[in-house]
Structure formats: structure tokens, C-alpha cells
XYZ file of C-alpha atoms in Angstrom:
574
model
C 40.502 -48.171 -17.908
C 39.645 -51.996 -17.340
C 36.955 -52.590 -14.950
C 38.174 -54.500 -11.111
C 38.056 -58.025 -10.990
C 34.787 -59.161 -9.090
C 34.702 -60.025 -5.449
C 35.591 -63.599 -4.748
C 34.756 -63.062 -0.833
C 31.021 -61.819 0.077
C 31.740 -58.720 2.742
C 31.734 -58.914 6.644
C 28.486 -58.292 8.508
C 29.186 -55.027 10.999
C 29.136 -56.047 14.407
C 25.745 -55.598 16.102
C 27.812 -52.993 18.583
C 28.354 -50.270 15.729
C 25.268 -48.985 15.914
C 25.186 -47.851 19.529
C 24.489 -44.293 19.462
C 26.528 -43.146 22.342
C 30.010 -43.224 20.090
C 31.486 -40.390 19.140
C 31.711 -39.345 15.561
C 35.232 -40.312 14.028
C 37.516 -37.508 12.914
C 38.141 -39.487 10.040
C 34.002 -38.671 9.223
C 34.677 -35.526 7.184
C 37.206 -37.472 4.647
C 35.208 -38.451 1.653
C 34.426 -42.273 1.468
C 35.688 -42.124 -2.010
C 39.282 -41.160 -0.660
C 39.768 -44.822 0.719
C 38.656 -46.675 -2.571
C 41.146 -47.458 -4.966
C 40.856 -44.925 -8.380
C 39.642 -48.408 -10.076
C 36.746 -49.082 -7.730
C 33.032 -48.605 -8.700
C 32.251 -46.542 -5.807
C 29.014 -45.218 -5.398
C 28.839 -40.831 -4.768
C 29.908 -40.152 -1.025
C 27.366 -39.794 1.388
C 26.889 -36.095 2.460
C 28.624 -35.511 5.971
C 26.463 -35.373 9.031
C 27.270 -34.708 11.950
C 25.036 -36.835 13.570
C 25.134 -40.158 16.116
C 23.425 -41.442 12.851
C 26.442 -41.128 10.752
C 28.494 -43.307 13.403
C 28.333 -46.356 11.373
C 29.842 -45.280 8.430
C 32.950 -44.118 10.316
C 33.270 -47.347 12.320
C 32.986 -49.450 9.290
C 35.504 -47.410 7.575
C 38.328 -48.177 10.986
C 37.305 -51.859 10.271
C 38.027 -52.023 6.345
C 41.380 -50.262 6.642
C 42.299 -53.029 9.067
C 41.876 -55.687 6.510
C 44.259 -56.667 4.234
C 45.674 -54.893 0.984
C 44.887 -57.779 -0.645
C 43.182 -57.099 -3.933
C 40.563 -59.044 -4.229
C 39.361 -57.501 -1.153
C 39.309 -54.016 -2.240
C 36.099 -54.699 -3.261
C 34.477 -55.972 -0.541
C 36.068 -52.976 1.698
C 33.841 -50.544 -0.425
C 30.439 -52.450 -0.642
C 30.915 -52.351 2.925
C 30.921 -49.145 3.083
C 27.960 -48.501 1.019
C 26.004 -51.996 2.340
C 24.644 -50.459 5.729
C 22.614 -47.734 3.897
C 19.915 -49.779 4.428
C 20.658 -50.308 8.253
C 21.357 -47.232 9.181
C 17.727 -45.918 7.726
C 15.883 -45.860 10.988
C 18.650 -43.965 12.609
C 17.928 -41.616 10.271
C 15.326 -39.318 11.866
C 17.740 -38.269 14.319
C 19.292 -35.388 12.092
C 16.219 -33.201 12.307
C 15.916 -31.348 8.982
C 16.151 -27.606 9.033
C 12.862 -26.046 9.203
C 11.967 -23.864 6.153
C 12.286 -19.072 7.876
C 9.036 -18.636 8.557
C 7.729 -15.174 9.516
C 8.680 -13.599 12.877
C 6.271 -13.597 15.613
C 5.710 -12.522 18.837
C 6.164 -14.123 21.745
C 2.354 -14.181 22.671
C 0.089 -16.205 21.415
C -1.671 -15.797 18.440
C -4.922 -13.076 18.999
C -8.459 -14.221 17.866
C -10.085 -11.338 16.168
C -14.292 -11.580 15.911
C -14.785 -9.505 12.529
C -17.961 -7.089 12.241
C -19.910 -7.125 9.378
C -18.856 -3.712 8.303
C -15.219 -4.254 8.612
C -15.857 -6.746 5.373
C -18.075 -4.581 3.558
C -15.442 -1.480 4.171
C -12.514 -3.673 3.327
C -12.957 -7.312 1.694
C -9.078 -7.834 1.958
C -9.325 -7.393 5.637
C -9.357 -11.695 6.097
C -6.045 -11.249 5.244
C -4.307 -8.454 6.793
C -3.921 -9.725 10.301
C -0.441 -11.201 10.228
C -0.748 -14.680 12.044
C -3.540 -13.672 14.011
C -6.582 -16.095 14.086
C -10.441 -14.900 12.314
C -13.443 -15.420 13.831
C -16.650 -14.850 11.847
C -20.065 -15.534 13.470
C -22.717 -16.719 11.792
C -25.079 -13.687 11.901
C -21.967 -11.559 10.583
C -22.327 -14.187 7.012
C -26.318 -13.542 7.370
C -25.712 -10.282 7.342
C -23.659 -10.061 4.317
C -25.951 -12.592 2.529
C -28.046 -9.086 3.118
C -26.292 -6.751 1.548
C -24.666 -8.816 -1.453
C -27.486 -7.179 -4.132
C -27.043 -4.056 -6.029
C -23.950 -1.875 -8.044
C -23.041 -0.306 -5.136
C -19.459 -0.080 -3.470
C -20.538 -2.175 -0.616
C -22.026 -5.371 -2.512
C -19.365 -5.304 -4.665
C -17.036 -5.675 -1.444
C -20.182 -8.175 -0.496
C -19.680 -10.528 -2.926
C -15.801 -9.898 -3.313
C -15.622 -11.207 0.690
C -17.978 -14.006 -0.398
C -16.106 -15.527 -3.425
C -12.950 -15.501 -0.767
C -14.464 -17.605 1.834
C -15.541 -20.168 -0.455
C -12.278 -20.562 -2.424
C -10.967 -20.983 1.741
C -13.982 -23.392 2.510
C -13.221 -25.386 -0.755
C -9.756 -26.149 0.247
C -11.093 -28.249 2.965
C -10.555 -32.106 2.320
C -14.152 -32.766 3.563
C -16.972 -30.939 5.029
C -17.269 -32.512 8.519
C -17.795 -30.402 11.571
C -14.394 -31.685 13.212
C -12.514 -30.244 10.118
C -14.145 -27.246 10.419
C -13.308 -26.616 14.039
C -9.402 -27.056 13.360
C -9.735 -24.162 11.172
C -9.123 -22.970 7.422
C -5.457 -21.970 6.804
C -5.938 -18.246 5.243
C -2.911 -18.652 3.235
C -3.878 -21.242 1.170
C -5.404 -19.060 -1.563
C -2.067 -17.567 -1.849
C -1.606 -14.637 0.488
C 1.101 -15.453 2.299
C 1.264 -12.455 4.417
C -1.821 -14.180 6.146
C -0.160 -16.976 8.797
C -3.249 -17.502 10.811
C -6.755 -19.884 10.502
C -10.441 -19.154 10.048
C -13.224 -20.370 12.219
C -16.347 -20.354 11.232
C -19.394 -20.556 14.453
C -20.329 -24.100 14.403
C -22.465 -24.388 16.924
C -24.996 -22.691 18.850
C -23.663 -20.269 21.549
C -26.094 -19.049 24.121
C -24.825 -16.689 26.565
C -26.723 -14.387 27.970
C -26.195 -10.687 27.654
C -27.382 -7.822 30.174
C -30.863 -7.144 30.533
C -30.241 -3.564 28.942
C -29.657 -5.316 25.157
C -32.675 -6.920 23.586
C -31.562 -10.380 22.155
C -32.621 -9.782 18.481
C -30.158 -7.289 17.553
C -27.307 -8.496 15.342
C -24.792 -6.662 16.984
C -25.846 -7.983 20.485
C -25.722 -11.342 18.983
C -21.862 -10.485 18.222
C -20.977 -9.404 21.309
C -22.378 -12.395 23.152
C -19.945 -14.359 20.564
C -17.339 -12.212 21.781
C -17.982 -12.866 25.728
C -18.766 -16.549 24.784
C -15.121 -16.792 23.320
C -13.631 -15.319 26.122
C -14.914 -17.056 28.467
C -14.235 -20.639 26.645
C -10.580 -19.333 25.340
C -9.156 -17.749 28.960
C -5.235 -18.544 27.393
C -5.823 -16.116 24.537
C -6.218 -12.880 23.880
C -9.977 -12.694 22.128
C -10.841 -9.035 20.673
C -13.704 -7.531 18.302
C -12.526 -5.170 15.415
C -15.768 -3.323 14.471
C -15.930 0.166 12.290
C -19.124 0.781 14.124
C -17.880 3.255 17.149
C -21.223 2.456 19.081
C -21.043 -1.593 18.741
C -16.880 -0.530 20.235
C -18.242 1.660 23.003
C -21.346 -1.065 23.820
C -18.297 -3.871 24.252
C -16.048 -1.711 26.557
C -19.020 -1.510 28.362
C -19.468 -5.112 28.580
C -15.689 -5.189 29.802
C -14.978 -6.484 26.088
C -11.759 -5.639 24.550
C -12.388 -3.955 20.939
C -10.787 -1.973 18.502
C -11.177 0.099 15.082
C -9.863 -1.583 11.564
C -7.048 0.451 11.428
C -5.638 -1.822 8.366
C -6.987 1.236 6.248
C -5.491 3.966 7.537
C -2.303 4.940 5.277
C -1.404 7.707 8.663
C -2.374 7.288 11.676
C -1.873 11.414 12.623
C -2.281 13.216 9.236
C 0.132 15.956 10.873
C 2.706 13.202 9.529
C 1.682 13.637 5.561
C 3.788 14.379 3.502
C 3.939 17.732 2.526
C 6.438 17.803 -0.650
C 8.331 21.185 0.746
C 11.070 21.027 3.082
C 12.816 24.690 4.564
C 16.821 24.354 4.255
C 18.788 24.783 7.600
C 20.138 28.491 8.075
C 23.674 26.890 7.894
C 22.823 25.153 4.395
C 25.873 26.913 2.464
C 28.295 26.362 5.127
C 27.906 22.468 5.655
C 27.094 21.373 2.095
C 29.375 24.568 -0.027
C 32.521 22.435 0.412
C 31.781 19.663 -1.917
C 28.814 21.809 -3.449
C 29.101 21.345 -7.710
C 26.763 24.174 -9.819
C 26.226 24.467 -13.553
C 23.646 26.287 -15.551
C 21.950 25.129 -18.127
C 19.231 26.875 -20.172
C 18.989 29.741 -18.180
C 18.293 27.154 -15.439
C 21.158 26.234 -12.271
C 21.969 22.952 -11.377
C 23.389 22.494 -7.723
C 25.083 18.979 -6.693
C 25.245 18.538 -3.254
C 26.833 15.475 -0.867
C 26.257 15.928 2.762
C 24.263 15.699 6.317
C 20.924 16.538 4.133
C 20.626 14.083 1.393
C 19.105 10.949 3.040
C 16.669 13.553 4.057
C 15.634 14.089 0.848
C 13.017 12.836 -1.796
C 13.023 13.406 -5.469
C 11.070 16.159 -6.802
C 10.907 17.607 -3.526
C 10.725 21.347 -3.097
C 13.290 23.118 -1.033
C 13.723 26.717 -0.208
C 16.197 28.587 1.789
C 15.038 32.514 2.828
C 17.617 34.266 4.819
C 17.389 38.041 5.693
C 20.209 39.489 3.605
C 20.437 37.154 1.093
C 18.824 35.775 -2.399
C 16.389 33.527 -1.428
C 16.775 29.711 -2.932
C 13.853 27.852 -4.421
C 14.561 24.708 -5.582
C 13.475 20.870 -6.605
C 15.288 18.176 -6.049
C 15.745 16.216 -9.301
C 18.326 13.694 -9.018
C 19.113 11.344 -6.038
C 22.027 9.056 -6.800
C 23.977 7.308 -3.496
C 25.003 10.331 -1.150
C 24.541 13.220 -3.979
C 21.521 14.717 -4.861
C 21.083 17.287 -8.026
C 18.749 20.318 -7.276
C 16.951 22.594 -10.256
C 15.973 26.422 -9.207
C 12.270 27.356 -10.279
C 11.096 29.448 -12.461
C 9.664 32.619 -10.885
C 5.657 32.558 -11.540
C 5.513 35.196 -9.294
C 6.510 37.730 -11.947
C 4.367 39.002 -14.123
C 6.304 38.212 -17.194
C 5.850 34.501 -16.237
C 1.822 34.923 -15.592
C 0.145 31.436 -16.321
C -3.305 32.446 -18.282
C -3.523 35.831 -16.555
C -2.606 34.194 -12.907
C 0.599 34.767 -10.809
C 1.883 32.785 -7.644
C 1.022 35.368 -4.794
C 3.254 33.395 -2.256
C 5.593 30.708 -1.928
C 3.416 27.486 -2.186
C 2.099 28.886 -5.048
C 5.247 29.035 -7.013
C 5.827 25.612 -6.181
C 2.288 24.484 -7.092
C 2.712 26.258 -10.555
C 6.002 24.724 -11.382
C 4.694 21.202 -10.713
C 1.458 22.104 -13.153
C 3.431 23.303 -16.301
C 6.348 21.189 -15.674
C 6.104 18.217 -18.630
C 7.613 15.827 -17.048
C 5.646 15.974 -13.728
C 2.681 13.141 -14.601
C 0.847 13.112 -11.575
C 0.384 16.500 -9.096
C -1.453 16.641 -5.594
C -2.326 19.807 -4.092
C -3.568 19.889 -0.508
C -4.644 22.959 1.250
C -7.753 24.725 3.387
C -10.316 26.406 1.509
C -8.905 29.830 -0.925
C -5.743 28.646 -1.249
C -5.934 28.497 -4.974
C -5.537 25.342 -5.809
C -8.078 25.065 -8.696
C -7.654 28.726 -10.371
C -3.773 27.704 -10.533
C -4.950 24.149 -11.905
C -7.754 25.449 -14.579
C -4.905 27.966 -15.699
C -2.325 25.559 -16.266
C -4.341 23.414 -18.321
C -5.982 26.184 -19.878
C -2.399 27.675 -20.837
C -0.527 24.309 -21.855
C -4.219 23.254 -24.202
C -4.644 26.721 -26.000
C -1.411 27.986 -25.964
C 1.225 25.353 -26.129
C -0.931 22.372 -27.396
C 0.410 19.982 -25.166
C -2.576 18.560 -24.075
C -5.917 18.063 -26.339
C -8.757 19.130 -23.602
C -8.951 19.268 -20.419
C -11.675 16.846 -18.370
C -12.976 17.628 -14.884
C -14.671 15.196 -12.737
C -15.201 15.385 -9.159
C -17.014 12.675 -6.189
C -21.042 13.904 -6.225
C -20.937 13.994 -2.111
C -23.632 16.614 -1.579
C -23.247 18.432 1.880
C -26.650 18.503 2.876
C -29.688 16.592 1.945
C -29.615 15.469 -1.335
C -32.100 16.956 -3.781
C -33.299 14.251 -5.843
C -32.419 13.212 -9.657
C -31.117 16.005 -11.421
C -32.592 15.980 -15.322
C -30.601 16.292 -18.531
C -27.261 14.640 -20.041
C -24.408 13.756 -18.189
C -22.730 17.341 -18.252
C -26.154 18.891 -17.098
C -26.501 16.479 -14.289
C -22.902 17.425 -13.303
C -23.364 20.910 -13.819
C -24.406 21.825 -10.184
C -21.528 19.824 -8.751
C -19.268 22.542 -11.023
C -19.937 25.852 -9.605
C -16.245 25.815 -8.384
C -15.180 25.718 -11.862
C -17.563 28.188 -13.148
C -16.207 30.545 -10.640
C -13.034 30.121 -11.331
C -13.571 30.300 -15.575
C -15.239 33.783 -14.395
C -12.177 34.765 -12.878
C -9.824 33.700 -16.008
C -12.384 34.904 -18.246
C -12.210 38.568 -16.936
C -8.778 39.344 -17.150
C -8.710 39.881 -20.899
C -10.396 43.515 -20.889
C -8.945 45.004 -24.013
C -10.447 42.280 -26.081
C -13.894 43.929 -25.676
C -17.412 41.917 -25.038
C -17.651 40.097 -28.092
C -14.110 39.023 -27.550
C -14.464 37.578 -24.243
C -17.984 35.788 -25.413
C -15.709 34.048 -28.356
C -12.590 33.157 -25.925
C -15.806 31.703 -23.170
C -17.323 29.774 -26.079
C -13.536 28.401 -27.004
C -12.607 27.606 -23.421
C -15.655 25.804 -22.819
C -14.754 23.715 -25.882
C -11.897 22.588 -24.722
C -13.169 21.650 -21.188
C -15.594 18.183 -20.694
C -16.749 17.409 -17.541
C -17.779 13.687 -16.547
C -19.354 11.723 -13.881
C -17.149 9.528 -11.438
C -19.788 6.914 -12.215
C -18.736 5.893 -15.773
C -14.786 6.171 -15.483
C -14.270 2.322 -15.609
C -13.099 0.890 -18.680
C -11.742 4.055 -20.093
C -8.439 5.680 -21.026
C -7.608 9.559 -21.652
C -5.071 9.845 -24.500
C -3.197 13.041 -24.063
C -5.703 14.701 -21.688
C -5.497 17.161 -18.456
C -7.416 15.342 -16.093
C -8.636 17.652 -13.034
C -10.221 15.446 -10.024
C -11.919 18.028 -7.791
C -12.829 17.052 -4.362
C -10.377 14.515 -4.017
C -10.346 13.825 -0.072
C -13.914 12.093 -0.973
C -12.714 9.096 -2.513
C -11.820 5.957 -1.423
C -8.579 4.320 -2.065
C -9.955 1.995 -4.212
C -11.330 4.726 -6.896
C -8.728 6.712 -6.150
C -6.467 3.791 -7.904
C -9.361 3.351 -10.589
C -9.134 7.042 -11.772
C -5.392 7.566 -11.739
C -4.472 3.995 -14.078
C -7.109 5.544 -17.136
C -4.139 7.740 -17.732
C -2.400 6.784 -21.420
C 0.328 8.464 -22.952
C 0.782 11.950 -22.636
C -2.003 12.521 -19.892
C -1.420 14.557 -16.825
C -3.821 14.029 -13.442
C -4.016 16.595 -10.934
C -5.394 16.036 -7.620
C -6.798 18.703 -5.640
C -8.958 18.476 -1.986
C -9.079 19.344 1.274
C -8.453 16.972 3.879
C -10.377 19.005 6.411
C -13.244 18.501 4.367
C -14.391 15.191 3.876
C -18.063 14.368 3.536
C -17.986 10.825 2.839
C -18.500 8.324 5.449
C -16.634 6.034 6.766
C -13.355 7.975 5.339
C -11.375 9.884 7.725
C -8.022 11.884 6.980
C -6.079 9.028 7.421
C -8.071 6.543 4.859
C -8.471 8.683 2.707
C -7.691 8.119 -1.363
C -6.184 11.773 -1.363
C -4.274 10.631 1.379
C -3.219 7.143 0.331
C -2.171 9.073 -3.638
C 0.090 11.442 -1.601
C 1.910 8.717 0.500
C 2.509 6.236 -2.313
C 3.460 8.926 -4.846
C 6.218 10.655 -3.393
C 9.860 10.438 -4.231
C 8.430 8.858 -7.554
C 10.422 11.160 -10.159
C 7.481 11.831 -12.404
C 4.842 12.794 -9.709
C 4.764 16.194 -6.837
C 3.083 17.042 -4.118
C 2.382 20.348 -2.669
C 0.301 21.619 0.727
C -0.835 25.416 0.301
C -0.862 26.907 3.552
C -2.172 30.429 3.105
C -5.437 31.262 2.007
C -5.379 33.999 -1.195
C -9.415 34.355 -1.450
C -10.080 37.231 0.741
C -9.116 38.872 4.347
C -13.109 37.478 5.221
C -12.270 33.706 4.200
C -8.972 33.243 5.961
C -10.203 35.138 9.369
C -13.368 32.701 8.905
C -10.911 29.274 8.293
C -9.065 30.388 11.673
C -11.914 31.121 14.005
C -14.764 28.714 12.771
């Protein structure tokens, strides 16, 4: 296609009066500039339609070149006047705002300004960055005092110096170190944690406010809490609060007419009555609402039950279900299959029975079953088991490994490890190798060996001396202290006391798992002698709530006690 001829006429200026903003945009403004220039013009790409008093131009200009004539040599002209006034229009442009980019919801309020304690950063050192689009305050005794406590192998100076590489990858974003760029604030999500909309201040200047004559001035946390008062008072429009783990430093500012509150950040439940507590009871009217649409098949002596109704959104996967109704067989069940509005249940096996004894132990009540099917089931990699003292949760666990190491070889040994917590006073060093220092903190398990060891009485003394001296091959018990860097190939990993760690080793002990390992979790949530954890922070607790409906994991809460008539009247009156 030959190119047009070139213009012999330079184009028409637009009339100064085409740029008033008050004209309305022509309907003409959505047809494509192209659409007026012959098929043989140049034409530059259309503009893209706005719908703007800045695109009014364009759309008078384009009136004013259809009124010329066809002539054409002046076709031309017609569309370098349509492109010409780019450059005119540009400070017009700014009107059409551009769209702003979703940023996060918030509130109507104004942004709070927390004042961090000290031991809210050495209990959490990802707590700069959990408060939403809240604003941090950090005073400067709270950085002297973690300048303090930065030294050792401990749990807290590792948080220490975790919460002090943080702030200076924040203070190194700064473009210069001058006290006015300080006071504006350091973005907290310019390190990458987006979740984190709100700005750090540092104290930059002295404050000097002066606190009742009941608090001696020395005292760090006096010296926070005239921060706090001193921030109020400056700040009236905002909402200024102090978020302290200490309860005393809380109950000294509530005092003081200062508004402050716990880290809750930590807590996976705020009421641990809401854990999850992997069995769920079947409505009395099961059959009738689900037996409609119900499919069942058997399968290796096993029955499969697909159901569609009112119940499955209800449901998680390898939750345990049971249905008891006077006059009828009793349903025990695990949900193995969750697809859309259908869910696939499995029956359990019956440990109850004798024929089905695990090691010498059978279930003695319902929880129990569950517990046991969970333990020798393959395919279940990770078990919890939750429950008040004598429920049995570590005689069922020693028996299952026990059972699936010497009998069916699935696993290679078995390794128990457990959170040295003493409940008392603490006795000193203990001498010897690792499994003699840890063999004080394993009475529970030689307890429970006892028990195993015992049942087999037709295989005389010197038989139950061998099978001792085999089981106690099998079993190795290690210190919590020395689990980093490791992996257990095709191992039973038992973690006793479980309630006593922290999230943080909680996660630390359950990724050494390799192939083929199985952990189980047991603990007491009543129980916990740490501190700082409660039932709600608790690893046990955090495990059980980001574990379930996973399909290779189960969780189980033994309610009855099975030790002895004196132990469960004790647990219910003491």
C-alpha cells in the first residue's frame, strides 16, 4: 500500500476556547480517533478514552476537522490535528486522578500507638510486626534493656538479638539519620512484612514527667509508664496504650489511669474450652437425615460409608465420630475423605478386644480406641493426645511403638525426649552421659516399661530380663537441648510433656521428621510449668490447632482417667 502524499497545508491552531473545562464531553468521545482517518493515514494508536473535562479537547478538535473539506490533501492535516494537542492538553492532565492501588481495610478510628515492654520483645521478636496498621512506640530504656539481655544461648537472647537485627534493617532504610526523619517515623513494612501498615518511633528526646510519689524514679518500668502518661498527654486525638506481659507493670498503669493490655498476638485460643478435640458425637437422628443418599461398601473387612448432608461442612478429615444409641450397634468411625458436600467415613478397628491387644494393652473406653487407631494407623504421621493425668496416654503410646518396632518392623527405634521443667527447685547438674542426665526426667517411662514388661508371665524370669534388655535396645532417649540440626529416618518419636514447649520448639522438633518417621505428642494442658506459657500459647496447643483436618495427622482428648479409683477422685476434688 503506497504511503499518503505529504501535507501541503501546515494544520489549524485550536481555538484558545477549547480548552475551557466546563464543556461537556462529546458523545462522539468513545469512537476511536482512528475511525475518522482514512485506512491510508499514518495515524498514531488512539488515545485511551477518559472520561474526563481533560479529554474535552480531543472531541472538540475532532467536530472541527470533520467540518473541513474532503479534500485530500487535507486528510492529513485533519489527523496531526488530532494528535498535535497532546502536548497542550498535558497540564490538564492531573485532573483524572489515578486509581489508588486496595490497600488493607481499616477502621474508622485512628491508628492506636502501642508503647512495647521489654518482655513483649524478648517473648515474641515478631511482635513489631503483628499490629496491623497500628503505630510502635519503643522507649529508650526498653532498647537499654535489651542491650541487657542480648548475651548468652538462651531462648530469650536469641529473641534479643533476633529483635535487634530487625530494628536496624528498619533504621537503615532511613535516607539520613537526622532527628526530623526520625520523628516522622520508620515504615514497618519496608523489610517486607506487609501485614505491618503502621510506623516506628523511636524516643528522641528527653521526657520528664513526673510520676506519683509512691514509684521511685529509677525503676525501668516506672520510666515506661511515665512514657506512657507523657504520650497521652502530648497525643489527646489518639488512642495511646502499653502492651506489657508483666501483669504487675499492667495492674501499676490501671492504677495510674493508663490504658494497658496483655500481648495476646501469642495466644493460638483465647478460651482453651474452644480446642479442638478431634471427636465429634453424631446426632441421635444421624441415619434418618443422611440414610437417603447414604453409599456403603466394605473393603478388607473394613466399611466405607459416603455420606452428603446437613453434617459435612461440620466435619474435618480424620476426625473421629461415634454414634451410641440404646438399642442399637454403636458406630465408631473416622472421617477419611472430604470432597465438595460428601464425605467418606472408615469404622475402627476394635482395640478393645482382646484379640486386637496392642503389646499386652487394650482400649478400656472410648477415647482409647480412638487414641489406639491413630497410633498404629500408617498413614497417620503426626498424633496429639491431650488429657488429665491417668488417662493413658503414654502406656497406649510406648505400646504402639513398642508393637509396630518389634513386631511389625515398621519403625527402627523408638526415641523419647521430653522439656526438663522440674516442678520444684531444681537440684543442680545431674552427672553422667546424656541418657543418665535424662534418666530422672524418665520415671514416667520406666513406669510404664514396668507395666508392659509384666504382662508376659509364662515367659519366666530370665525371659522377661532378655525381652527388658531388648526393649531397652530399641528405646533412646535424648535431651531437648541438642535436637537442632538433626533428622530421624524412620523413627517413633515420643515428646513427653508437651504443654511445656513453646511454639517455636514445638515447630523445631516436629520438621526433624524424614521419611517414614511418626511424632506423637502427648501433655496435659492443665499442667504447664513453664513460664510465661499459658493454655492458650502453648506449643501443644498451637500443634493441635494447625494440624487438624490435615489428612496425615489426629488428634485425640482422653477424658477419663484409667489409673486408679484414688487418682481420678483426686483430679476432681484437688
Amino acid at each position: 500500500m503506497p504511503l499518503p502524499k505529504p501535507p501541503t497545508k501546515r494544520a489549524s491552531r485550536l481555538e484558545p476556547t477549547a480548552f475551557a473545562a466546563s464543556l461537556a464531553v462529546s458523545k462522539n468521545q468513545a469512537v476511536p480517533v482512528a475511525a475518522h482517518a482514512p485506512e491510508k493515514s499514518p495515524a498514531p494508536p488512539p488515545a485511551p478514552v477518559v472520561t474526563t473535562a481533560a479529554a474535552q479537547p480531543n472531541g472538540n478538535r475532532r467536530k472541527t476537522a470533520s467540518a473541513a473539506p474532503a479534500a485530500p490533501e487535507m486528510r492529513a492535516p485533519a489527523s496531526l490535528a488530532l494528535v498535535a494537542p497532546a502536548s497542550s492538553s498535558a497540564p490538564l492532565r492531573p485532573v483524572a486522578q489515578p486509581r489508588p492501588k486496595a490497600a488493607k481495610p481499616r477502621s474508622n478510628e485512628a491508628p492506636k500507638l502501642f508503647v512495647l515492654d521489654t518482655n513483649v520483645l524478648m517473648h515474641d521478636p515478631m511482635s513489631l510486626f503483628r499490629f496491623e496498621e497500628h503505630d510502635i512506640y519503643l522507649p529508650m530504656i526498653t532498647l537499654e534493656e535489651l542491650d541487657g539481655h542480648k548475651k548468652g544461648m538462651t531462648e530469650v537472647a536469641r529473641n534479643v538479638r533476633q529483635v535487634s537485627r530487625d530494628l536496624d534493617t528498619l533504621a537503615a532504610s532511613l535516607k539520613s539519620s537526622t532527628l526530623e526523619e526520625m520523628a516522622k517515623g520508620l515504615a514497618l513494612d519496608s523489610t517486607g512484612h506487609r501485614e505491618a501498615g503502621g510506623k516506628l518511633f523511636f524516643q528522641t528526646q528527653l521526657i520528664d514527667t513526673p510520676l506519683p510519689q509512691g514509684l521511685p524514679q529509677g525503676k525501668a518500668d516506672n520510666q515506661i509508664l511515665g512514657v506512657v502518661q507523657a504520650l497521652k498527654a502530648q497525643q489527646p486525638q489518639r488512642e495511646v496504650v502499653l502492651v506489657s506481659k508483666d501483669i504487675n507493670m499492667r495492674i501499676k498503669a490501671r492504677a495510674l489511669g493508663l490504658p494497658a493490655e496483655d500481648y495476646r498476638n501469642d495466644k493460638t485460643l483465647e478460651d482453651s474450652d474452644l480446642l479442638y478435640t478431634g471427636v465429634q458425637a453424631l446426632p441421635a437422628d444421624f441415619w434418618e437425615r443422611h440414610g437417603k443418599t447414604m453409599e456403603s461398601w466394605q473393603q478388607g473387612g473394613i466399611t466405607f460409608y459416603r455420606i452428603s448432608g446437613p453434617l459435612v461442612p461440620s466435619l474435618l478429615v480424620n476426625e473421629l465420630i461415634y454414634l451410641e444409641a440404646p438399642g442399637a450397634a454403636p458406630l465408631y468411625a473416622k472421617v477419611t475423605e472430604i470432597t465438595g458436600k460428601t464425605a467418606v467415613l472408615r469404622t475402627l478397628k476394635d482395640y478393645g478386644h482382646q484379640k486386637n491387644a496392642v503389646w499386652g494393652v487394650t482400649a478400656r473406653n472410648r477415647e482409647q480406641n480412638f487414641a489406639l487407631n491413630l497410633l498404629m494407623d500408617p498413614e497417620c504421621d503426626f498424633v496429639t493426645l491431650t488429657g488429665t493425668a491417668g488417662t493413658g496416654k503414654t502406656l497406649m503410646t510406648l505400646a504402639a511403638g513398642l508393637s509396630q518396632v518389634l513386631d511389625e518392623r515398621r519403625y527402627s527405634e523408638i526415641i523419647v525426649t521430653r522439656v526438663t521443667v522440674p516442678v520444684g527447685e531444681d537440684i543442680g547438674f545431674l552427672p553422667g552421659t546424656e541418657e543418665e542426665k535424662m534418666g530422672p526426667w524418665m520415671g514416667a517411662l520406666d513406669d510404664n516399661l514396668e507395666v508392659l514388661a509384666r504382662g508376659d508371665s509364662a515367659a519366666g524370669e530370665w525371659g522377661r530380663a532378655a525381652t527388658n534388655d531388648l526393649v531397652r535396645s530399641k528405646i533412646k532417649i535424648k535431651s531437648l537441648n541438642f535436637m537442632r540440626g538433626r533428622t530421624f529416618l524412620n523413627k517413633y518419636v515420643i515428646i513427653d510433656e508437651a504443654q511445656n514447649l513453646t511454639p517455636k520448639q514445638m515447630k523445631t522438633l516436629i520438621t526433624r521428621a524424614g521419611p517414614g518417621t511418626k511424632i506423637v505428642c502427648l501433655g496435659n494442658l492443665a499442667q504447664i510449668d513453664t513460664p510465661y506459657l499459658t493454655e492458650g500459647s502453648s506449643g501443644l496447643t498451637y500443634a493441635v490447632d494447625r494440624f487438624k483436618g490435615w489428612a496425615h495427622s489426629g488428634h485425640v482428648t482422653l477424658a477419663r482417667g484409667e489409673r486408679s479409683r484414688l487418682a481420678d477422685f483426686a483430679s476432681e476434688v484437688l
